[in-house]
PDB file of C-alpha atoms in Angstrom:
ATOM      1  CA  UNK A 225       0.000   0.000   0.000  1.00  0.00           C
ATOM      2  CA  UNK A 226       0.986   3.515  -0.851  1.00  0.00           C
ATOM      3  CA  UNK A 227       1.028   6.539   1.891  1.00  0.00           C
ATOM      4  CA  UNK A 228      -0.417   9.813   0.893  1.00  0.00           C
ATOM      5  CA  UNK A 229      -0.559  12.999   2.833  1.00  0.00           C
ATOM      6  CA  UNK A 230      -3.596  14.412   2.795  1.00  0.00           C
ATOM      7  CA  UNK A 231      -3.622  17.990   1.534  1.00  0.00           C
ATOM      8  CA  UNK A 232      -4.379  20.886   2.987  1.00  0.00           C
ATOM      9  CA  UNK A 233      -4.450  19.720   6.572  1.00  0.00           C
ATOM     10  CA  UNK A 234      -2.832  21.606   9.057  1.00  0.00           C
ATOM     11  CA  UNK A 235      -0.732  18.151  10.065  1.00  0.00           C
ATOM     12  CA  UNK A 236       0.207  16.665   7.140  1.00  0.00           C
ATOM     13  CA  UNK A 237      -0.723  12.900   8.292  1.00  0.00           C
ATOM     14  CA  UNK A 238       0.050   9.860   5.765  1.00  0.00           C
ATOM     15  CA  UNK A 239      -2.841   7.825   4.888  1.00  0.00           C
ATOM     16  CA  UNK A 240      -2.158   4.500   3.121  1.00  0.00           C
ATOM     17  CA  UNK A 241      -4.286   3.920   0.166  1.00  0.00           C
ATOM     18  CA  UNK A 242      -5.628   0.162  -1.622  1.00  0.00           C
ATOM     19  CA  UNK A 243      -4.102  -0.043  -4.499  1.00  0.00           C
ATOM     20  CA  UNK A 244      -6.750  -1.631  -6.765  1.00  0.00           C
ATOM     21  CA  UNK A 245      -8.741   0.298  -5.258  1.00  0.00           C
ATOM     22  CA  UNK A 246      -6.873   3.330  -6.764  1.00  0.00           C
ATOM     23  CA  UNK A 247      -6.423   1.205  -9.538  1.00  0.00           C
ATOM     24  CA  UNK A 248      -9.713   1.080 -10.444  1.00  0.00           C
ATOM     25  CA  UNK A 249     -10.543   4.679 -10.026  1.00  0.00           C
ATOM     26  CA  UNK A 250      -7.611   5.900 -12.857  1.00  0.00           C
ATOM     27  CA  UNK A 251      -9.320   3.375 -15.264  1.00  0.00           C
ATOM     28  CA  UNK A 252     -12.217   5.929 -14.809  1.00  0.00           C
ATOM     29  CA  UNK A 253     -10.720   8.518 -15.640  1.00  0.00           C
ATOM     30  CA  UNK A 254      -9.707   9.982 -12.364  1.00  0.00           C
ATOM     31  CA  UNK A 255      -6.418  11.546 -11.596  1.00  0.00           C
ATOM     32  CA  UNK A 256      -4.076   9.313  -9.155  1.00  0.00           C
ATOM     33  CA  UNK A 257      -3.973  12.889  -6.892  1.00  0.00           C
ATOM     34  CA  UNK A 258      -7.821  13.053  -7.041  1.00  0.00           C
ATOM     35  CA  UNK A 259      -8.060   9.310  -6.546  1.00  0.00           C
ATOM     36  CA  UNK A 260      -5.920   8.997  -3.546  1.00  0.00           C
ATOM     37  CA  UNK A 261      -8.004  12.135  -2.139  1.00  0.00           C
ATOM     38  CA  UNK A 262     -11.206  10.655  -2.388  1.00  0.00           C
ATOM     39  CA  UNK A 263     -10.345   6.942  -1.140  1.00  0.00           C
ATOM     40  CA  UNK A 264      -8.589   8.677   2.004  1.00  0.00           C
ATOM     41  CA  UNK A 265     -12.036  11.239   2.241  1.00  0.00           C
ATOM     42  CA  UNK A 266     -14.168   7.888   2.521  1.00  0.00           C
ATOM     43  CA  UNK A 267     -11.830   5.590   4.439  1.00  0.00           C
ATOM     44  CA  UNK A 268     -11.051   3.973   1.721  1.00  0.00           C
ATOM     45  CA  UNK A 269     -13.580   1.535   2.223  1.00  0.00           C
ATOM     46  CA  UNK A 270     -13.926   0.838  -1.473  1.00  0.00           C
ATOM     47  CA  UNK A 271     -13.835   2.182  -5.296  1.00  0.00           C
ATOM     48  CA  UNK A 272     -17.284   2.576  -5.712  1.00  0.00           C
ATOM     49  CA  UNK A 273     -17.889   4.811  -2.209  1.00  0.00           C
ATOM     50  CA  UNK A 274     -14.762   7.052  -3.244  1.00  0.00           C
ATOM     51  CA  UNK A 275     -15.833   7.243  -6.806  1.00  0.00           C
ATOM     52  CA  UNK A 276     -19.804   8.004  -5.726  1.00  0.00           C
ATOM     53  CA  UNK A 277     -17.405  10.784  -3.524  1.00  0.00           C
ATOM     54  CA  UNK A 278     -15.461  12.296  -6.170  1.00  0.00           C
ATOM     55  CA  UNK A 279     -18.289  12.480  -9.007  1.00  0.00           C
ATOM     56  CA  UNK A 280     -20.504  14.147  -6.404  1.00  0.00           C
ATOM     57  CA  UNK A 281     -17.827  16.171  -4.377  1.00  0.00           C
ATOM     58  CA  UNK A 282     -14.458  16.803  -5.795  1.00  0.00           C
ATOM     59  CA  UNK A 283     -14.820  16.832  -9.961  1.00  0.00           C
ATOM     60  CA  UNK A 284     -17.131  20.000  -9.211  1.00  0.00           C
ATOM     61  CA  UNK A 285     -15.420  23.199  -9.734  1.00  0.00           C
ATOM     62  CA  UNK A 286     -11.960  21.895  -8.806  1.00  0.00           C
ATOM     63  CA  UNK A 287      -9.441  24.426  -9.980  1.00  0.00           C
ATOM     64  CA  UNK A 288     -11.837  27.143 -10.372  1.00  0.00           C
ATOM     65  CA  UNK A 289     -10.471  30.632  -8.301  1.00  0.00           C
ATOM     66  CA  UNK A 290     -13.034  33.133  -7.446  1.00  0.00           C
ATOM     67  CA  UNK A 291     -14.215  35.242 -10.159  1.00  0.00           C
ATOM     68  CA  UNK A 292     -12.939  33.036 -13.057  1.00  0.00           C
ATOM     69  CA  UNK A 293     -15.648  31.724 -15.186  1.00  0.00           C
ATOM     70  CA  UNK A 294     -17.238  28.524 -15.006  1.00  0.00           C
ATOM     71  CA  UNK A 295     -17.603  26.164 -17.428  1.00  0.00           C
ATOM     72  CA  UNK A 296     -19.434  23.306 -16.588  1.00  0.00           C
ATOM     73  CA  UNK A 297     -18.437  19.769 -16.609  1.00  0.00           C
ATOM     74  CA  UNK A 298     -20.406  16.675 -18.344  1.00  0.00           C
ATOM     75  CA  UNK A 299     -20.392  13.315 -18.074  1.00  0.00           C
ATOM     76  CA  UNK A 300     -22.996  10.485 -19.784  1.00  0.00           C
ATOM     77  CA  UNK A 301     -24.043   8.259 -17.485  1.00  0.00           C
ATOM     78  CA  UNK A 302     -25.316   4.893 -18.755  1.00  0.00           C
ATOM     79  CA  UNK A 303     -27.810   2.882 -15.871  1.00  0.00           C
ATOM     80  CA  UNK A 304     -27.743  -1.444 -16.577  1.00  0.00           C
ATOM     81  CA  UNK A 305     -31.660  -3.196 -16.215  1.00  0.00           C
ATOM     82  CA  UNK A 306     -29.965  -5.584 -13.810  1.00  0.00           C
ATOM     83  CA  UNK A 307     -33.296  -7.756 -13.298  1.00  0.00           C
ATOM     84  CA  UNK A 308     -32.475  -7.903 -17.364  1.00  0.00           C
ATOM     85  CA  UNK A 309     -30.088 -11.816 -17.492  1.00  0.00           C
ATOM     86  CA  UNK A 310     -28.025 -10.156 -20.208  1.00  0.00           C
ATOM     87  CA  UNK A 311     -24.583 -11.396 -20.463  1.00  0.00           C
ATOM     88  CA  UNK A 312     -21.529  -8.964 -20.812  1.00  0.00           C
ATOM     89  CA  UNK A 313     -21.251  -8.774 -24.647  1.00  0.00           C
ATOM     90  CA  UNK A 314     -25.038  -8.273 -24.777  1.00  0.00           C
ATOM     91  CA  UNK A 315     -24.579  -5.381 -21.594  1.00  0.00           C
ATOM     92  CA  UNK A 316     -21.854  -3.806 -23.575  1.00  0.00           C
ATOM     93  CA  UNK A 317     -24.210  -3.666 -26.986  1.00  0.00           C
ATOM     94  CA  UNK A 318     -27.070  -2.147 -24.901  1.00  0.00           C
ATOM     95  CA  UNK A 319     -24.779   0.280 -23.333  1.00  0.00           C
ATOM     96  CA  UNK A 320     -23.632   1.392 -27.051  1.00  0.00           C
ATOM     97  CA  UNK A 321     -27.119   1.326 -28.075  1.00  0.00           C
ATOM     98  CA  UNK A 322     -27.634   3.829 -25.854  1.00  0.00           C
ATOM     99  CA  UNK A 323     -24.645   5.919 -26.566  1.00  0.00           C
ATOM    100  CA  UNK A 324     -25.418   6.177 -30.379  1.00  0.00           C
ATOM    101  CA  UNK A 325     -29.163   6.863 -29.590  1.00  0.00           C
ATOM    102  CA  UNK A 326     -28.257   9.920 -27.042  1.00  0.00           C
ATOM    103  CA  UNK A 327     -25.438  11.522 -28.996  1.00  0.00           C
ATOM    104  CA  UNK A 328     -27.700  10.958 -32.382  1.00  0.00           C
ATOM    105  CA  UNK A 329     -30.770  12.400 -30.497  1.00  0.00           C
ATOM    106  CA  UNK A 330     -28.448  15.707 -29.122  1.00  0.00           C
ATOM    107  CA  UNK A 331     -27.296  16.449 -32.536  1.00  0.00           C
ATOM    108  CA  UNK A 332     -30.740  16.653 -34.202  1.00  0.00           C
ATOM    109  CA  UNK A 333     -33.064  18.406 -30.869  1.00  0.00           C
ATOM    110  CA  UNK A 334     -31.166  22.011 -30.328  1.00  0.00           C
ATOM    111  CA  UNK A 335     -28.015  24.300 -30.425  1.00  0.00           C
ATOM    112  CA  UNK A 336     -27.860  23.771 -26.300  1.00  0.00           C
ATOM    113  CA  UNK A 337     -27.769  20.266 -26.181  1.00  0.00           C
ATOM    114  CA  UNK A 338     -25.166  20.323 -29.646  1.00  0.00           C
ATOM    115  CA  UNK A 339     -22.806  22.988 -27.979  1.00  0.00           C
ATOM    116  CA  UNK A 340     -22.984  20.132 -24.675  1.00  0.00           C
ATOM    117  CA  UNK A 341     -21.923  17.184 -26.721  1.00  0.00           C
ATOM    118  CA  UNK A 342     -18.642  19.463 -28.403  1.00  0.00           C
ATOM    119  CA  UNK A 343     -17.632  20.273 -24.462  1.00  0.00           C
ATOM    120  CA  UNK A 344     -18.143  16.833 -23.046  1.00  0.00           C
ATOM    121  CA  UNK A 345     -16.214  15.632 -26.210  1.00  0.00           C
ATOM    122  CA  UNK A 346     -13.479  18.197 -25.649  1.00  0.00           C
ATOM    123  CA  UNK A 347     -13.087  17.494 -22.450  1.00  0.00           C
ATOM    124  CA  UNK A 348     -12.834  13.434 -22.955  1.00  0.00           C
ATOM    125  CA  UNK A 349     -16.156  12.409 -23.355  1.00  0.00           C
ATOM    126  CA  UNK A 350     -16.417  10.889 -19.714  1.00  0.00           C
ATOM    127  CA  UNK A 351     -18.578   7.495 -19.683  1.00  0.00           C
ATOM    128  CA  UNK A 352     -20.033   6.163 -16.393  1.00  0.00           C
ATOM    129  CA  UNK A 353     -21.836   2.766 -16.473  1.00  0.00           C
ATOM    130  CA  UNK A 354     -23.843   1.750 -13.247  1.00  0.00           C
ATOM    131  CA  UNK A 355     -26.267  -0.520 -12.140  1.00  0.00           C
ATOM    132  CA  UNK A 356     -29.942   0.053 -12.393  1.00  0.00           C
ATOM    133  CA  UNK A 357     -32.091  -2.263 -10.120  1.00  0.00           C
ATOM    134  CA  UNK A 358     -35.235  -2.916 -12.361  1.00  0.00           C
ATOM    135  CA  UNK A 359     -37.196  -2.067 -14.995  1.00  0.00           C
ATOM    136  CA  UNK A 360     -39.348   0.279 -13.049  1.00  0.00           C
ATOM    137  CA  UNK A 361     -36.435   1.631 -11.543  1.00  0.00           C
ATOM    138  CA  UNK A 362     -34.761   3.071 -14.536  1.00  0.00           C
ATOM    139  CA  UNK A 363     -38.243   4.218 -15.500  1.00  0.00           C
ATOM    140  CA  UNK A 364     -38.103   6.577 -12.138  1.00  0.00           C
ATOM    141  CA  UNK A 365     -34.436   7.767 -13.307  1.00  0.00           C
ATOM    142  CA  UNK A 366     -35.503   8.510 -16.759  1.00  0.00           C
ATOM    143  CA  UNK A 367     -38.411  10.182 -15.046  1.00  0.00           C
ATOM    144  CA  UNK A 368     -36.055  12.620 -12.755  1.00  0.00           C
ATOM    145  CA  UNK A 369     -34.008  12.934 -15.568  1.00  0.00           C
ATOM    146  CA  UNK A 370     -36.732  14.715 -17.647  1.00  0.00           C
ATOM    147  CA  UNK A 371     -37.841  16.899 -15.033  1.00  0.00           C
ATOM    148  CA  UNK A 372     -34.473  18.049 -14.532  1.00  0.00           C
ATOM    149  CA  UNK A 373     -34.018  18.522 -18.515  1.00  0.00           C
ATOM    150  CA  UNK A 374     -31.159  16.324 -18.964  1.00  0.00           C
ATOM    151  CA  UNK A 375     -31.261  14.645 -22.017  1.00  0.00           C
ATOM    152  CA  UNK A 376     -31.519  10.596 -22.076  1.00  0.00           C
ATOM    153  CA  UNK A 377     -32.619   7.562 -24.461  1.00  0.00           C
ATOM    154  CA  UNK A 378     -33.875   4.501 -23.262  1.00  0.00           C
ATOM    155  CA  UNK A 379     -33.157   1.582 -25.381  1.00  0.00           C
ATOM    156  CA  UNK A 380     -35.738  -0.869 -25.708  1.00  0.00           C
ATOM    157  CA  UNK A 381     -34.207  -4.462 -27.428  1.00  0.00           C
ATOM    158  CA  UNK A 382     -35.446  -5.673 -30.491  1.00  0.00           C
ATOM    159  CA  UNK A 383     -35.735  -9.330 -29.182  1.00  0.00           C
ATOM    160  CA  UNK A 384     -33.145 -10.944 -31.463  1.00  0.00           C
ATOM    161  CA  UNK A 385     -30.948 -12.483 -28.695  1.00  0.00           C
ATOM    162  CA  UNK A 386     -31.148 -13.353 -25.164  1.00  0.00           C
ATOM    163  CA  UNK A 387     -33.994 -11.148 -23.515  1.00  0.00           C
ATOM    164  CA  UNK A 388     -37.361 -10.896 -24.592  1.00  0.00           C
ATOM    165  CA  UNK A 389     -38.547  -7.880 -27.258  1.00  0.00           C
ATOM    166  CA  UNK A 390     -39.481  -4.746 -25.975  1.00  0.00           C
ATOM    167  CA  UNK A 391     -37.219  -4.915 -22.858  1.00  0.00           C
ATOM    168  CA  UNK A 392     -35.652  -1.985 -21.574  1.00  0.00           C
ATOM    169  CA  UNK A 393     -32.300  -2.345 -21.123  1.00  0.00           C
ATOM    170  CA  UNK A 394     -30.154   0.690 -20.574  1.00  0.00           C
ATOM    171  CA  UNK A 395     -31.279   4.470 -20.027  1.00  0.00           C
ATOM    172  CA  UNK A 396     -28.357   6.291 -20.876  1.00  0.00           C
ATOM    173  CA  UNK A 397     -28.376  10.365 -19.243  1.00  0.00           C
ATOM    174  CA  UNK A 398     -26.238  13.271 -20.223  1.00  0.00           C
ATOM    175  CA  UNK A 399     -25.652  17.004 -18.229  1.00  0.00           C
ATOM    176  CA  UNK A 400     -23.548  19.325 -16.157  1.00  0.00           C
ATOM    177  CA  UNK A 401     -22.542  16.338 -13.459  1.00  0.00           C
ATOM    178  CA  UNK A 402     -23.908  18.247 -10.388  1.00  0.00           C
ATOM    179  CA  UNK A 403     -27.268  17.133 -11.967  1.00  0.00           C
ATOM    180  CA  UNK A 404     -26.496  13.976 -13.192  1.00  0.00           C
ATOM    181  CA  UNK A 405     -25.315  13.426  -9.843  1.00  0.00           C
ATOM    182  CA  UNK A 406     -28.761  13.888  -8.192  1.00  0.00           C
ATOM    183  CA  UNK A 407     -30.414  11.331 -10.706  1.00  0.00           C
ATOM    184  CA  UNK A 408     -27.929   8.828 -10.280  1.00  0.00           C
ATOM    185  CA  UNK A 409     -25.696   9.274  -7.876  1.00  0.00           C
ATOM    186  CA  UNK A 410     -26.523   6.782  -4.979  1.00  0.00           C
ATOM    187  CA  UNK A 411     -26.152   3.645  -7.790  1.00  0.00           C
ATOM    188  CA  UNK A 412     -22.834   1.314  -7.651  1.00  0.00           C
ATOM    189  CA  UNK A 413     -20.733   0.835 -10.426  1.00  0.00           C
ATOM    190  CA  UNK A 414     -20.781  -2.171 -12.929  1.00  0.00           C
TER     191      UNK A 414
END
């Protein structure tokens, strides 16, 4: 295990950190610096609390000084039917599914939502995939979702292989993170 100190305390203590744990984070996307930061914030108990911890906490506004202007940062989030038996290859079709469908749907509905996608693409084009519990359950995201006014698509399978036609198996939602956050939060990763 690696020691960190944690900065910005007054007593610069060391902290050791897991290292698949931090591991895992950096395949997200996340610095090693921000990584270590949020595994030592939430005990380093695991990847998913420490990356639930960064997405909500530390990603927003990091670096920004007072009086500089914000741009916002996006992320698509893509939430699994995991009531759906769908084996990986069949998950990772759905989740692309729903990746086409949302960026195709941005381009073609307004300037907003087209200005969004050239940001978020700019920027990396950050991908979350999590775990939705039930059908009715990514229903109630995809509900939140529109009454916040983040954009989403909700693929529904044809039936060709594995599950049955008609089945929903991936609601994929895009937007400044703070409000992606409060849609999806709370849910682990895959």
């Amino acid at each position: 295990m690696r020691k960190v100190s944690v900065p910005g305390s007054e007593m610069a203590e060391t902290k050791e950190v897991n290292p698949a744990f931090l591991q895992q984070l950096m395949e997200l996307g996340i610095s090693e610096e921000k990584a270590k930061e949020a595994l030592i914030k939430t005990g380093n108990q695991s990847s998913d609390s420490a990356a639930l911890f960064y997405f909500s906490e530390l990603e927003m506004f990091s670096g920004f000084d007072v009086g500089e202007s914000v741009t916002y940062a996006y992320k698509m989030v893509f939430v699994v039917n995991m009531e759906l038996t769908m084996g990986i290859g069949k998950v990772a079709a759905q989740v692309a599914h729903a990746a086409v469908g949302l960026y195709q749907m941005m381009l073609e509905e307004s300037d907003s939502w087209r200005q969004m996608l050239r940001t978020w693409d700019n920027d990396g084009g950050k991908k979350i995939v999590l775990k939705g519990q039930s059908t009715g359950h990514i229903l109630e995201l995809q509900e939140q979702a529109c009454r916040l006014k983040l954009p989403n698509y909700l693929v529904e399978d044809a039936g060709k292989t594995q599950i049955v036609a008609g089945s929903r198996t991936v609601l994929a939602i895009m937007g400044e993170e703070k409000l992606v956050n409060q849609v999806t939060g709370s849910l682990q990763l895959l």
